[in-house]
Amino acid sequence: MHSLIMDLSARYHIQLEKAGGRLILDLKAEYSQTLVDRIHIQNALQNIIENAIKYNPAPLQLRIRTSNRERYLQIELADDGTGIAPEHQKKIFEKFYRIPTGDLHNVKGFGLGLSYVKHIIEAHEGLLTLESAEGKGSTFIIQLPFSKEAQKVPENLTVNV
């Protein structure tokens, strides 16, 4: 996963810097191999990154952090943008849901992206959660099971970083 994240960050690093923002990688997971469909996981991560860029004013700081949590690789994508109001947080993963903006339609979309992300993460037996506060930004947390064969992870591994 670390190589996939580094490949993605190379795509968005320059775009964020041109707008005065930053992309920070904090890849600390000791075990980062997972058994995933690379294309779908890449698309899911891309969707979250592109939403952060689309829906937040520049300059935006985006941090991608990895860590190990019990039997999972945890990936956090955090931005310092506008955040998401509590009443919208559970609904944003529903198909076709878009946060209402009144008559303002400055961002195009169909409300399918985060529904797709959730579907892909769950299809990989993973978990997707959101932590967000208005005016303080959002953190999307993805947990994907370790690839035990590739990592030879001990059965009793519990790592809390």
C-alpha atoms as a PDB file:
ATOM      1  CA  MET A   1       0.000   0.000   0.000  1.00  0.00           C
ATOM      2  CA  HIS A   2       2.849   2.394   0.673  1.00  0.00           C
ATOM      3  CA  SER A   3       3.997   2.252  -2.965  1.00  0.00           C
ATOM      4  CA  LEU A   4       0.423   2.837  -4.162  1.00  0.00           C
ATOM      5  CA  ILE A   5       0.074   5.847  -1.822  1.00  0.00           C
ATOM      6  CA  MET A   6       3.413   7.286  -2.960  1.00  0.00           C
ATOM      7  CA  ASP A   7       2.362   6.916  -6.610  1.00  0.00           C
ATOM      8  CA  LEU A   8      -0.892   8.749  -5.866  1.00  0.00           C
ATOM      9  CA  SER A   9       0.826  11.478  -3.885  1.00  0.00           C
ATOM     10  CA  ALA A  10       3.131  12.233  -6.814  1.00  0.00           C
ATOM     11  CA  ARG A  11       0.010  13.026  -8.894  1.00  0.00           C
ATOM     12  CA  TYR A  12      -1.497  15.462  -6.398  1.00  0.00           C
ATOM     13  CA  HIS A  13       1.601  16.965  -4.782  1.00  0.00           C
ATOM     14  CA  ILE A  14       2.243  19.513  -7.549  1.00  0.00           C
ATOM     15  CA  GLN A  15      -1.445  20.396  -7.908  1.00  0.00           C
ATOM     16  CA  LEU A  16      -1.709  21.213  -4.205  1.00  0.00           C
ATOM     17  CA  GLU A  17       1.577  23.153  -4.140  1.00  0.00           C
ATOM     18  CA  LYS A  18       0.493  25.296  -7.111  1.00  0.00           C
ATOM     19  CA  ALA A  19      -2.554  26.317  -5.060  1.00  0.00           C
ATOM     20  CA  GLY A  20      -0.370  27.077  -2.018  1.00  0.00           C
ATOM     21  CA  GLY A  21      -1.242  23.821  -0.239  1.00  0.00           C
ATOM     22  CA  ARG A  22       0.713  20.776   0.837  1.00  0.00           C
ATOM     23  CA  LEU A  23       0.491  17.023   0.710  1.00  0.00           C
ATOM     24  CA  ILE A  24       2.163  15.358   3.675  1.00  0.00           C
ATOM     25  CA  LEU A  25       2.914  11.643   3.800  1.00  0.00           C
ATOM     26  CA  ASP A  26       3.280   9.995   7.193  1.00  0.00           C
ATOM     27  CA  LEU A  27       3.698   6.327   6.276  1.00  0.00           C
ATOM     28  CA  LYS A  28       4.503   4.678   9.599  1.00  0.00           C
ATOM     29  CA  ALA A  29       2.812   1.308   9.246  1.00  0.00           C
ATOM     30  CA  GLU A  30       5.345  -1.434   9.817  1.00  0.00           C
ATOM     31  CA  TYR A  31       3.083  -3.923   8.004  1.00  0.00           C
ATOM     32  CA  SER A  32       1.634  -2.343   4.880  1.00  0.00           C
ATOM     33  CA  GLN A  33       0.872  -5.246   2.569  1.00  0.00           C
ATOM     34  CA  THR A  34      -2.756  -6.005   1.912  1.00  0.00           C
ATOM     35  CA  LEU A  35      -4.428  -8.257  -0.600  1.00  0.00           C
ATOM     36  CA  VAL A  36      -6.484  -5.790  -2.663  1.00  0.00           C
ATOM     37  CA  ASP A  37      -7.585  -4.983  -6.172  1.00  0.00           C
ATOM     38  CA  ARG A  38      -5.028  -2.234  -6.813  1.00  0.00           C
ATOM     39  CA  ILE A  39      -7.167  -0.375  -9.370  1.00  0.00           C
ATOM     40  CA  HIS A  40     -10.268  -0.179  -7.168  1.00  0.00           C
ATOM     41  CA  ILE A  41      -8.348   0.776  -4.009  1.00  0.00           C
ATOM     42  CA  GLN A  42      -6.422   3.394  -5.982  1.00  0.00           C
ATOM     43  CA  ASN A  43      -9.711   4.781  -7.320  1.00  0.00           C
ATOM     44  CA  ALA A  44     -11.171   4.865  -3.799  1.00  0.00           C
ATOM     45  CA  LEU A  45      -8.199   6.783  -2.393  1.00  0.00           C
ATOM     46  CA  GLN A  46      -8.200   9.094  -5.412  1.00  0.00           C
ATOM     47  CA  ASN A  47     -11.867   9.870  -4.862  1.00  0.00           C
ATOM     48  CA  ILE A  48     -11.244  10.978  -1.281  1.00  0.00           C
ATOM     49  CA  ILE A  49      -8.230  13.091  -2.303  1.00  0.00           C
ATOM     50  CA  GLU A  50     -10.076  14.724  -5.196  1.00  0.00           C
ATOM     51  CA  ASN A  51     -13.078  15.495  -2.976  1.00  0.00           C
ATOM     52  CA  ALA A  52     -10.767  17.190  -0.478  1.00  0.00           C
ATOM     53  CA  ILE A  53      -9.348  19.339  -3.267  1.00  0.00           C
ATOM     54  CA  LYS A  54     -12.743  20.055  -4.908  1.00  0.00           C
ATOM     55  CA  TYR A  55     -14.767  20.883  -1.826  1.00  0.00           C
ATOM     56  CA  ASN A  56     -12.248  22.865   0.209  1.00  0.00           C
ATOM     57  CA  PRO A  57     -10.754  26.285  -0.375  1.00  0.00           C
ATOM     58  CA  ALA A  58      -7.072  26.622  -1.190  1.00  0.00           C
ATOM     59  CA  PRO A  59      -4.554  26.495   0.328  1.00  0.00           C
ATOM     60  CA  LEU A  60      -5.339  22.995   1.504  1.00  0.00           C
ATOM     61  CA  GLN A  61      -3.165  20.776   3.634  1.00  0.00           C
ATOM     62  CA  LEU A  62      -3.767  17.083   3.062  1.00  0.00           C
ATOM     63  CA  ARG A  63      -2.110  14.402   5.192  1.00  0.00           C
ATOM     64  CA  ILE A  64      -2.017  10.700   4.389  1.00  0.00           C
ATOM     65  CA  ARG A  65      -0.984   8.595   7.373  1.00  0.00           C
ATOM     66  CA  THR A  66      -0.654   4.849   7.762  1.00  0.00           C
ATOM     67  CA  SER A  67      -0.421   2.806  10.924  1.00  0.00           C
ATOM     68  CA  ASN A  68      -1.125  -0.700  12.163  1.00  0.00           C
ATOM     69  CA  ARG A  69      -4.247  -1.277  14.254  1.00  0.00           C
ATOM     70  CA  GLU A  70      -4.719  -4.780  15.584  1.00  0.00           C
ATOM     71  CA  ARG A  71      -5.169  -6.922  12.427  1.00  0.00           C
ATOM     72  CA  TYR A  72      -5.537  -3.971  10.034  1.00  0.00           C
ATOM     73  CA  LEU A  73      -3.549  -1.516   8.000  1.00  0.00           C
ATOM     74  CA  GLN A  74      -5.086   1.851   8.801  1.00  0.00           C
ATOM     75  CA  ILE A  75      -4.964   4.655   6.226  1.00  0.00           C
ATOM     76  CA  GLU A  76      -6.054   8.136   7.295  1.00  0.00           C
ATOM     77  CA  LEU A  77      -6.677  10.855   4.742  1.00  0.00           C
ATOM     78  CA  ALA A  78      -7.040  14.124   6.645  1.00  0.00           C
ATOM     79  CA  ASP A  79      -7.577  17.640   5.360  1.00  0.00           C
ATOM     80  CA  ASP A  80      -7.768  21.017   7.080  1.00  0.00           C
ATOM     81  CA  GLY A  81     -10.737  22.128   4.989  1.00  0.00           C
ATOM     82  CA  THR A  82     -14.268  23.227   5.801  1.00  0.00           C
ATOM     83  CA  GLY A  83     -15.394  19.954   7.402  1.00  0.00           C
ATOM     84  CA  ILE A  84     -18.766  18.247   7.149  1.00  0.00           C
ATOM     85  CA  ALA A  85     -21.752  19.104   9.336  1.00  0.00           C
ATOM     86  CA  PRO A  86     -22.910  16.280  11.641  1.00  0.00           C
ATOM     87  CA  GLU A  87     -26.292  15.962   9.897  1.00  0.00           C
ATOM     88  CA  HIS A  88     -24.540  15.087   6.599  1.00  0.00           C
ATOM     89  CA  GLN A  89     -21.813  12.775   7.884  1.00  0.00           C
ATOM     90  CA  LYS A  90     -23.776   9.506   7.778  1.00  0.00           C
ATOM     91  CA  LYS A  91     -25.546  10.367   4.542  1.00  0.00           C
ATOM     92  CA  ILE A  92     -22.464  11.144   2.440  1.00  0.00           C
ATOM     93  CA  PHE A  93     -21.819   7.421   1.904  1.00  0.00           C
ATOM     94  CA  GLU A  94     -25.316   6.935   0.416  1.00  0.00           C
ATOM     95  CA  LYS A  95     -25.629   6.636  -3.342  1.00  0.00           C
ATOM     96  CA  PHE A  96     -26.595   9.959  -5.031  1.00  0.00           C
ATOM     97  CA  TYR A  97     -26.341  11.983  -1.811  1.00  0.00           C
ATOM     98  CA  ARG A  98     -24.789  15.420  -2.155  1.00  0.00           C
ATOM     99  CA  ILE A  99     -24.507  17.971   0.605  1.00  0.00           C
ATOM    100  CA  PRO A 100     -27.041  20.680  -0.210  1.00  0.00           C
ATOM    101  CA  THR A 101     -25.501  23.998  -1.291  1.00  0.00           C
ATOM    102  CA  GLY A 102     -28.678  25.937  -2.019  1.00  0.00           C
ATOM    103  CA  ASP A 103     -28.642  27.480  -5.489  1.00  0.00           C
ATOM    104  CA  LEU A 104     -24.846  27.336  -5.689  1.00  0.00           C
ATOM    105  CA  HIS A 105     -23.660  24.621  -8.101  1.00  0.00           C
ATOM    106  CA  ASN A 106     -19.955  25.363  -8.359  1.00  0.00           C
ATOM    107  CA  VAL A 107     -18.893  21.710  -7.969  1.00  0.00           C
ATOM    108  CA  LYS A 108     -20.141  19.107 -10.405  1.00  0.00           C
ATOM    109  CA  GLY A 109     -20.907  15.526  -9.461  1.00  0.00           C
ATOM    110  CA  PHE A 110     -23.572  12.885  -9.096  1.00  0.00           C
ATOM    111  CA  GLY A 111     -23.106  11.839  -5.466  1.00  0.00           C
ATOM    112  CA  LEU A 112     -21.660   8.454  -6.371  1.00  0.00           C
ATOM    113  CA  GLY A 113     -18.017   8.795  -5.314  1.00  0.00           C
ATOM    114  CA  LEU A 114     -18.161   8.119  -1.582  1.00  0.00           C
ATOM    115  CA  SER A 115     -20.771   5.406  -2.086  1.00  0.00           C
ATOM    116  CA  TYR A 116     -18.274   3.709  -4.414  1.00  0.00           C
ATOM    117  CA  VAL A 117     -15.461   4.176  -1.859  1.00  0.00           C
ATOM    118  CA  LYS A 118     -17.539   2.552   0.875  1.00  0.00           C
ATOM    119  CA  HIS A 119     -18.533  -0.340  -1.397  1.00  0.00           C
ATOM    120  CA  ILE A 120     -14.918  -1.008  -2.414  1.00  0.00           C
ATOM    121  CA  ILE A 121     -13.570  -0.888   1.152  1.00  0.00           C
ATOM    122  CA  GLU A 122     -16.309  -3.230   2.398  1.00  0.00           C
ATOM    123  CA  ALA A 123     -15.739  -5.597  -0.561  1.00  0.00           C
ATOM    124  CA  HIS A 124     -12.154  -5.908   0.723  1.00  0.00           C
ATOM    125  CA  GLU A 125     -13.498  -6.783   4.207  1.00  0.00           C
ATOM    126  CA  GLY A 126     -12.378  -3.378   5.419  1.00  0.00           C
ATOM    127  CA  LEU A 127     -13.910  -0.561   7.415  1.00  0.00           C
ATOM    128  CA  LEU A 128     -14.499   3.074   6.430  1.00  0.00           C
ATOM    129  CA  THR A 129     -15.236   5.803   8.949  1.00  0.00           C
ATOM    130  CA  LEU A 130     -15.307   9.587   8.981  1.00  0.00           C
ATOM    131  CA  GLU A 131     -14.280  12.080  11.634  1.00  0.00           C
ATOM    132  CA  SER A 132     -15.167  15.661  10.792  1.00  0.00           C
ATOM    133  CA  ALA A 133     -15.930  18.983  12.405  1.00  0.00           C
ATOM    134  CA  GLU A 134     -17.167  22.088  10.628  1.00  0.00           C
ATOM    135  CA  GLY A 135     -14.349  24.553  10.121  1.00  0.00           C
ATOM    136  CA  LYS A 136     -11.695  22.036  11.166  1.00  0.00           C
ATOM    137  CA  GLY A 137     -11.550  19.547   8.314  1.00  0.00           C
ATOM    138  CA  SER A 138     -12.270  15.887   7.725  1.00  0.00           C
ATOM    139  CA  THR A 139     -10.453  12.604   8.248  1.00  0.00           C
ATOM    140  CA  PHE A 140     -11.462   9.507   6.321  1.00  0.00           C
ATOM    141  CA  ILE A 141     -10.199   6.372   8.043  1.00  0.00           C
ATOM    142  CA  ILE A 142      -9.816   3.167   6.073  1.00  0.00           C
ATOM    143  CA  GLN A 143      -8.905  -0.127   7.709  1.00  0.00           C
ATOM    144  CA  LEU A 144      -7.866  -3.020   5.467  1.00  0.00           C
ATOM    145  CA  PRO A 145      -6.963  -6.495   6.735  1.00  0.00           C
ATOM    146  CA  PHE A 146      -3.283  -7.451   6.586  1.00  0.00           C
ATOM    147  CA  SER A 147      -2.049  -9.856   3.962  1.00  0.00           C
ATOM    148  CA  LYS A 148      -0.886 -12.492   6.460  1.00  0.00           C
ATOM    149  CA  GLU A 149       0.924 -14.604   3.893  1.00  0.00           C
ATOM    150  CA  ALA A 150       3.032 -11.747   2.559  1.00  0.00           C
ATOM    151  CA  GLN A 151       3.775 -10.238   5.964  1.00  0.00           C
ATOM    152  CA  LYS A 152       3.948 -13.326   8.160  1.00  0.00           C
ATOM    153  CA  VAL A 153       2.159 -11.273  10.803  1.00  0.00           C
ATOM    154  CA  PRO A 154       2.148 -12.995  14.208  1.00  0.00           C
ATOM    155  CA  GLU A 155      -1.307 -14.182  15.225  1.00  0.00           C
ATOM    156  CA  ASN A 156      -1.176 -12.187  18.472  1.00  0.00           C
ATOM    157  CA  LEU A 157      -0.033  -8.897  16.903  1.00  0.00           C
ATOM    158  CA  THR A 158      -1.621  -5.857  18.484  1.00  0.00           C
ATOM    159  CA  VAL A 159       0.036  -2.591  17.527  1.00  0.00           C
ATOM    160  CA  ASN A 160      -1.248   0.769  18.644  1.00  0.00           C
ATOM    161  CA  VAL A 161       0.885   3.601  17.319  1.00  0.00           C
END
